[in-house]
GROMACS .gro file of C-alpha atoms in nm:
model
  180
    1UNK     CA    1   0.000   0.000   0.000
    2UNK     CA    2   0.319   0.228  -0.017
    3UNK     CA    3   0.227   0.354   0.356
    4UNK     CA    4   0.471   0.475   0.585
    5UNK     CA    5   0.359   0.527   0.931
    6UNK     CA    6   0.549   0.572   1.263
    7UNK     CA    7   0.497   0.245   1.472
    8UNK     CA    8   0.325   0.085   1.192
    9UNK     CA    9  -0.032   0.130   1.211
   10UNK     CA   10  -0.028  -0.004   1.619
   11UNK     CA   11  -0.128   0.201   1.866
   12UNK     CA   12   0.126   0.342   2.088
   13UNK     CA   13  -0.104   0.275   2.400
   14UNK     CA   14  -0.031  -0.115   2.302
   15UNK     CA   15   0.318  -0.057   2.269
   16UNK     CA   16   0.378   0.118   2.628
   17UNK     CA   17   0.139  -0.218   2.748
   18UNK     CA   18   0.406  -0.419   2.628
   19UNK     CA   19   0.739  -0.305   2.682
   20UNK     CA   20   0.665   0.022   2.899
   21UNK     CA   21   0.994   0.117   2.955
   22UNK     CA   22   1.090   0.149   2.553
   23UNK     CA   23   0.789   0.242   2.402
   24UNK     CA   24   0.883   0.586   2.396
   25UNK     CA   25   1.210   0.493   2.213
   26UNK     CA   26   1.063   0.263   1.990
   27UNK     CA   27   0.810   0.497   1.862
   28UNK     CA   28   1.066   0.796   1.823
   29UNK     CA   29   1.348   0.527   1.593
   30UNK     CA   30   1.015   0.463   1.431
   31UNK     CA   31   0.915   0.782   1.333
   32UNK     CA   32   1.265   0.901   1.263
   33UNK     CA   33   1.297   0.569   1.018
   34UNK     CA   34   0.993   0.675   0.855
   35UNK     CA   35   1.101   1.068   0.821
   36UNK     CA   36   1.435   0.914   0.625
   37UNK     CA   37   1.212   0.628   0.407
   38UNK     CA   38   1.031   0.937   0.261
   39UNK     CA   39   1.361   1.170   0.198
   40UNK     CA   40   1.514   0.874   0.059
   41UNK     CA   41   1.218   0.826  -0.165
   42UNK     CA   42   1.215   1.216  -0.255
   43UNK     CA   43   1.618   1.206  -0.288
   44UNK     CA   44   1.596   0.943  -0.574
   45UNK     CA   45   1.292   1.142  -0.711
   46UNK     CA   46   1.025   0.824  -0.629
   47UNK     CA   47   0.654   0.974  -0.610
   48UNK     CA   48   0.510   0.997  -0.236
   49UNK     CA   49   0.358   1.296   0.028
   50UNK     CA   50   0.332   1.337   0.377
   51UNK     CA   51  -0.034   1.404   0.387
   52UNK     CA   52  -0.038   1.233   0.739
   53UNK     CA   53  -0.224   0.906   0.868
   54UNK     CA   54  -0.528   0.834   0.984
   55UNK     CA   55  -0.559   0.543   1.209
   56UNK     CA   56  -0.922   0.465   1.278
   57UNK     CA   57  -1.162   0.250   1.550
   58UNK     CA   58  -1.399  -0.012   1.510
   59UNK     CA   59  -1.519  -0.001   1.834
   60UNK     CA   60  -1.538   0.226   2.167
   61UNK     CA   61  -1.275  -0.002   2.322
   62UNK     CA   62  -0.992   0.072   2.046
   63UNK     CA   63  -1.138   0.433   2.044
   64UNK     CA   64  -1.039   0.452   2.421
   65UNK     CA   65  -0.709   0.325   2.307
   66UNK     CA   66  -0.675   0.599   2.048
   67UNK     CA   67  -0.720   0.868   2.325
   68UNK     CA   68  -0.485   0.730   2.568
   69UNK     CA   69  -0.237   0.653   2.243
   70UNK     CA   70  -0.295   1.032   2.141
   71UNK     CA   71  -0.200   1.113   2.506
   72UNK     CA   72   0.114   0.920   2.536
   73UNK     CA   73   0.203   1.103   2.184
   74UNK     CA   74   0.122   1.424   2.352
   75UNK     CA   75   0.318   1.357   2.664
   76UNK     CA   76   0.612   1.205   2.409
   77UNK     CA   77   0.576   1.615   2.233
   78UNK     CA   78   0.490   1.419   1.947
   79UNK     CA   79   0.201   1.540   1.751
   80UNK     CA   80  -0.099   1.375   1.709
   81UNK     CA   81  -0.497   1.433   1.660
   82UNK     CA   82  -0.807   1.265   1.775
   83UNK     CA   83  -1.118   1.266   1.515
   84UNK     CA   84  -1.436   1.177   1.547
   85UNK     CA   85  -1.668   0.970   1.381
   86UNK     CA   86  -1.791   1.267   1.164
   87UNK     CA   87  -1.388   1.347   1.067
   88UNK     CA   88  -1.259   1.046   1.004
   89UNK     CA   89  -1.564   1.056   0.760
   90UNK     CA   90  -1.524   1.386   0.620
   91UNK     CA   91  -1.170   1.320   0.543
   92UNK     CA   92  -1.246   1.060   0.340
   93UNK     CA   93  -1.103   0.796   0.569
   94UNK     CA   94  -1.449   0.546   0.521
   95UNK     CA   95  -1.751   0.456   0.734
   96UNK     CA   96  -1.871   0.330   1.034
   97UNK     CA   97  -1.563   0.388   1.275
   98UNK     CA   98  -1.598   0.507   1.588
   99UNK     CA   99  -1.326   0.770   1.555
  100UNK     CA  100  -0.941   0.768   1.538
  101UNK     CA  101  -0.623   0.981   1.519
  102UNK     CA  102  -0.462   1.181   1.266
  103UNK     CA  103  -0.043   1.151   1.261
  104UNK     CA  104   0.085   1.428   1.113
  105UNK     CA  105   0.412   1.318   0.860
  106UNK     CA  106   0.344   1.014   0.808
  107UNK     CA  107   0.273   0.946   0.430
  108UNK     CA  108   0.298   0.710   0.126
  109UNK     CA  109   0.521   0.622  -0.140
  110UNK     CA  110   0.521   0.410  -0.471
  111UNK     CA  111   0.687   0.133  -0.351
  112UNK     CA  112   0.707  -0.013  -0.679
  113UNK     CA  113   0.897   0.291  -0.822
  114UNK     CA  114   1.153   0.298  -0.480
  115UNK     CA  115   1.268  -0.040  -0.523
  116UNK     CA  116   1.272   0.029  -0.908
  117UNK     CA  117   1.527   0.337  -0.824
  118UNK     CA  118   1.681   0.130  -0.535
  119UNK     CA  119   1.756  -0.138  -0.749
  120UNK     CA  120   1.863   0.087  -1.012
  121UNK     CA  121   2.110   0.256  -0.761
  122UNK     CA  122   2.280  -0.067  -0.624
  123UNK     CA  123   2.340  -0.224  -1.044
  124UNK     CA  124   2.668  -0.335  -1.004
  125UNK     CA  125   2.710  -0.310  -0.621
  126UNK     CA  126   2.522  -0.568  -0.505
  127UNK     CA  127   2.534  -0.951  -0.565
  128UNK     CA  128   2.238  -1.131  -0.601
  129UNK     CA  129   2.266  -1.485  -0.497
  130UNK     CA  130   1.989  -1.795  -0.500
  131UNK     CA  131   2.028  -2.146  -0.365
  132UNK     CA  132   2.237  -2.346  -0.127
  133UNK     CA  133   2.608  -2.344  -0.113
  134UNK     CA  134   2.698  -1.975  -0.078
  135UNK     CA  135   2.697  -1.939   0.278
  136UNK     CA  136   2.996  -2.103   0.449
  137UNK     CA  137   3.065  -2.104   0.830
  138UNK     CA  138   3.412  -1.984   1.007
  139UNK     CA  139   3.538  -1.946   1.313
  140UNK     CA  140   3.550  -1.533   1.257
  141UNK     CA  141   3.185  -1.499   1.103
  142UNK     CA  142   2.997  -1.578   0.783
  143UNK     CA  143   3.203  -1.605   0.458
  144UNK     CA  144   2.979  -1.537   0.168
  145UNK     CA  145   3.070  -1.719  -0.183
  146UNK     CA  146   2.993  -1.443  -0.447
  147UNK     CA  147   3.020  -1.477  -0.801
  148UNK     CA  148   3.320  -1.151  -0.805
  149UNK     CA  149   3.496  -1.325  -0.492
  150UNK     CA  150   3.378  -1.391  -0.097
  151UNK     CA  151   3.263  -1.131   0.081
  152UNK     CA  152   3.291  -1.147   0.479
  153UNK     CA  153   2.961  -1.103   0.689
  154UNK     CA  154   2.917  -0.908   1.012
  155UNK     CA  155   2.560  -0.827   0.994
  156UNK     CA  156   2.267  -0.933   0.833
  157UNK     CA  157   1.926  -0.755   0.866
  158UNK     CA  158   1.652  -0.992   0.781
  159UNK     CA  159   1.260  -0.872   0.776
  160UNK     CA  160   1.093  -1.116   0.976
  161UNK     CA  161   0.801  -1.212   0.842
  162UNK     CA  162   0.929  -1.204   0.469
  163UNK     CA  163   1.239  -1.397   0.445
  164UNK     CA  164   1.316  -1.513   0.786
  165UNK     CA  165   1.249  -1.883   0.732
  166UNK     CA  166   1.446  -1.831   0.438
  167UNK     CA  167   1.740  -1.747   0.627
  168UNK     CA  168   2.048  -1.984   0.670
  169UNK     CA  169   2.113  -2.107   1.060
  170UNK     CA  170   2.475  -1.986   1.068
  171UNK     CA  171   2.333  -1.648   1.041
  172UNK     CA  172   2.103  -1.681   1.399
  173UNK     CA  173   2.292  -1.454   1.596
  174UNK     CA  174   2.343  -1.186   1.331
  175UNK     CA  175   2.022  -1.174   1.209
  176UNK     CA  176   1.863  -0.816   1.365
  177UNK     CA  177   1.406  -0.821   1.320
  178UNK     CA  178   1.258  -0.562   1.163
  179UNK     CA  179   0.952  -0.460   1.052
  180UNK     CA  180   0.802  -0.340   0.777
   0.00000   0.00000   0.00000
């Protein structure tokens, strides 16, 4: 959907449920990571805006968590909006929520056309490898087997979710979770 909002599209109230002590953290890397997605994006001249997020309720129990997410945000001095049920409609947002909140800088880009200028980028600077074989284990890390010669490992950032059960055991300890 090209969308690129802080903390994903969770509420920060859930968040500071489940790891109280870093929520706040988590939430600022978050919205700093998306801040740099979309400069990155306008840097290799890929189509997006910041037109904001709207994250909406389906009932008055995530509503309640909306207001006490747009109060962490506000204690955070991170801005955020409550709507109602008559502005998440107005703005076009759909019908029959409750309510929800409005997250200013968040936005959307063509995800198509960033990996497209990504990939574009990286020709030549990246090796693209498939199969078994190319991963070898040694005592000082991961030794990769490229096509142009072996390249030595010392991090590899896997999105879990997408290609973690793809990923080869020797790299366990390396491998850092991510999220969209």
């Amino acid at each position: 959907m090209g969308i690129a909002a802080a903390g994903g599209m969770d509420s920060p109230a859930r968040l500071k449920a489940a790891l109280s002590d870093h929520a706040e953290h988590l939430w600022r890397f978050s919205a700093h990571a998306v801040d740099l997605l979309l400069e990155r994006a306008e840097g290799l001249g890929v189509a997006g805006q910041r037109g904001g997020s709207w994250r909406v309720s389906v009932g008055p129990d995530e509503q309640r968590e909306w207001e006490t997410s747009a109060a962490l945000l506000s204690r955070w001095g991170l801005d955020s909006r409550l709507l109602t049920q008559a502005e998440v409609e107005a703005a076009g947002a759909g019908r029959g929520f409750d309510g929800g909140l409005w997250r200013p800088g968040d936005g959307q880009v063509d995800l198509p056309g960033l990996l497209r200028a990504l990939d574009q980028a990286l020709q030549g600077r990246v090796e693209r490898l498939e199969g078994p074989g190319a991963v070898q284990e040694t005592l000082g890390g991961i030794r990769i087997a490229t096509p142009s010669g072996v390249v030595r490992a010392e991090i590899a950032v896997v999105a879990s979710g997408v290609g973690a059960a793809s990923a080869h055991p020797w790299f366990g300890p390396m491998i850092v979770p991510v999220r969209l």
